[in-house]
Short mmCIF file of C-alpha atoms in Angstrom, two decimals:
data_model
loop_
_atom_site.label_atom_id
_atom_site.label_comp_id
_atom_site.label_asym_id
_atom_site.label_seq_id
_atom_site.Cartn_x
_atom_site.Cartn_y
_atom_site.Cartn_z
CA GLN A 1 75.45 90.04 77.22
CA VAL A 2 76.93 89.96 80.70
CA GLN A 3 76.01 92.38 83.44
CA LEU A 4 77.33 92.83 86.95
CA VAL A 5 75.01 94.22 89.60
CA GLU A 6 76.56 95.63 92.76
CA SER A 7 75.10 96.53 96.13
CA GLY A 8 76.13 97.21 99.71
CA GLY A 9 77.84 100.56 99.51
CA GLY A 10 77.01 103.44 101.79
CA LEU A 11 78.18 105.71 104.57
CA VAL A 12 79.97 104.25 107.56
CA GLN A 13 82.00 105.64 110.45
CA PRO A 14 85.71 104.87 110.82
CA GLY A 15 86.18 101.44 112.32
CA GLY A 16 82.88 100.23 110.94
CA SER A 17 82.13 97.48 108.46
CA LEU A 18 80.39 97.05 105.13
CA ARG A 19 79.69 94.08 102.91
CA LEU A 20 79.67 94.58 99.16
CA SER A 21 77.92 92.14 96.85
CA CYS A 22 78.17 91.60 93.11
CA ALA A 23 76.25 89.14 90.96
CA ALA A 24 76.90 88.37 87.31
CA SER A 25 74.01 87.62 84.98
CA GLY A 26 73.40 87.10 81.28
CA THR A 27 74.99 84.67 78.87
CA ILE A 28 77.56 83.04 81.12
CA PHE A 29 79.33 79.85 80.23
CA ARG A 30 81.97 80.10 82.93
CA VAL A 31 83.22 82.65 85.42
CA VAL A 32 86.98 82.33 85.68
CA ALA A 33 87.70 84.98 88.27
CA MET A 34 86.11 87.91 90.05
CA GLY A 35 87.51 90.86 91.90
CA TRP A 36 87.00 94.28 93.41
CA TYR A 37 88.60 97.55 92.38
CA ARG A 38 88.22 101.07 93.68
CA GLN A 39 88.75 104.54 92.33
CA VAL A 40 88.82 108.08 93.69
CA PRO A 41 88.56 111.24 91.57
CA GLY A 42 91.76 112.07 89.75
CA LYS A 43 93.38 108.70 90.40
CA GLU A 44 93.59 105.44 88.51
CA ARG A 45 91.41 102.51 89.37
CA GLU A 46 93.27 100.11 91.65
CA LEU A 47 92.87 96.48 92.56
CA VAL A 48 91.48 95.88 96.03
CA ALA A 49 91.02 92.11 96.07
CA SER A 50 90.60 89.29 93.60
CA LEU A 51 89.65 85.63 93.65
CA THR A 52 90.63 83.34 90.82
CA GLY A 53 89.05 80.07 89.77
CA GLY A 54 91.79 78.29 91.63
CA ALA A 55 90.67 79.99 94.84
CA SER A 56 93.80 82.10 94.98
CA ARG A 57 93.14 85.35 96.83
CA ASN A 58 95.02 88.57 96.28
CA TYR A 59 94.77 91.75 98.32
CA ALA A 60 96.17 95.22 98.08
CA ASP A 61 98.65 95.90 100.85
CA SER A 62 96.45 98.69 102.15
CA VAL A 63 93.52 96.37 102.85
CA ARG A 64 95.18 93.07 103.71
CA GLY A 65 94.00 91.86 107.10
CA ARG A 66 90.92 94.10 107.04
CA PHE A 67 89.08 93.04 103.88
CA SER A 68 88.03 89.56 102.84
CA ILE A 69 86.87 88.44 99.41
CA SER A 70 84.66 85.41 98.84
CA ARG A 71 82.76 83.87 95.95
CA ASP A 72 79.57 81.88 95.46
CA ASN A 73 80.04 79.96 92.23
CA ALA A 74 76.43 78.75 92.12
CA LYS A 75 75.19 82.35 92.14
CA ASN A 76 78.01 83.80 90.02
CA ALA A 77 78.53 86.23 92.85
CA VAL A 78 81.45 87.77 94.68
CA TYR A 79 81.49 89.53 98.03
CA LEU A 80 83.82 91.88 99.83
CA GLU A 81 83.72 92.06 103.61
CA MET A 82 85.27 95.33 104.69
CA ASN A 83 86.19 95.72 108.35
CA SER A 84 88.03 98.36 110.35
CA LEU A 85 87.25 100.86 107.64
CA LYS A 86 89.35 103.99 107.36
CA PRO A 87 88.65 107.34 105.69
CA GLU A 88 91.30 106.38 103.14
CA ASP A 89 89.00 103.57 102.00
CA THR A 90 86.50 106.10 100.67
CA ALA A 91 86.08 105.44 96.95
CA VAL A 92 83.79 104.07 94.29
CA TYR A 93 84.13 100.31 94.36
CA TYR A 94 83.76 98.34 91.15
CA CYS A 95 83.17 94.66 90.62
CA ASN A 96 85.02 92.91 87.81
CA ALA A 97 84.54 89.44 86.39
CA HIS A 98 86.50 87.37 83.90
CA VAL A 99 83.72 85.57 82.05
CA TYR A 100 83.42 83.14 79.17
CA TYR A 101 80.21 84.14 77.39
CA SER A 102 80.54 81.40 74.75
CA THR A 103 82.56 78.23 74.50
CA THR A 104 85.55 80.20 73.21
CA GLN A 105 84.95 83.89 73.87
CA TRP A 106 85.76 85.71 77.08
CA ASN A 107 86.08 89.22 78.42
CA HIS A 108 86.41 91.23 81.60
CA PHE A 109 83.14 92.89 82.60
CA TRP A 110 82.62 95.76 85.01
CA GLY A 111 79.87 96.66 87.41
CA GLN A 112 78.38 100.13 87.65
CA GLY A 113 80.23 100.95 90.84
CA THR A 114 79.01 101.54 94.37
CA GLN A 115 80.05 104.43 96.60
CA VAL A 116 81.71 103.71 99.92
CA THR A 117 82.22 106.69 102.20
CA VAL A 118 84.03 106.38 105.52
CA SER A 119 83.55 109.49 107.62
CA SER A 120 82.70 110.54 111.14
#
């Protein structure tokens, strides 16, 4: 009932920047929180940044000061500005949203993932 569509990934040189976008659509009563995760082969998916309904922002230590998360409530969208990118940032980035899809039912929904590759 709820889908997340991501965009903005690609290939960038070290020190460059990318902006990831994610929009939620479907039967949405309320979006409580949204966030970004990333995963590399053989490792667990890890939190990169999150933004709660109370506008509280959380960042992984490895990206704090370089990445910035923002949200457009009217569009049910979340963005991730990635600056000063490093090869270690190379991963598949996934959007996640905590969504009420009825007056009482909620779940966490995942996007399809978008590849970010940082290489010279």
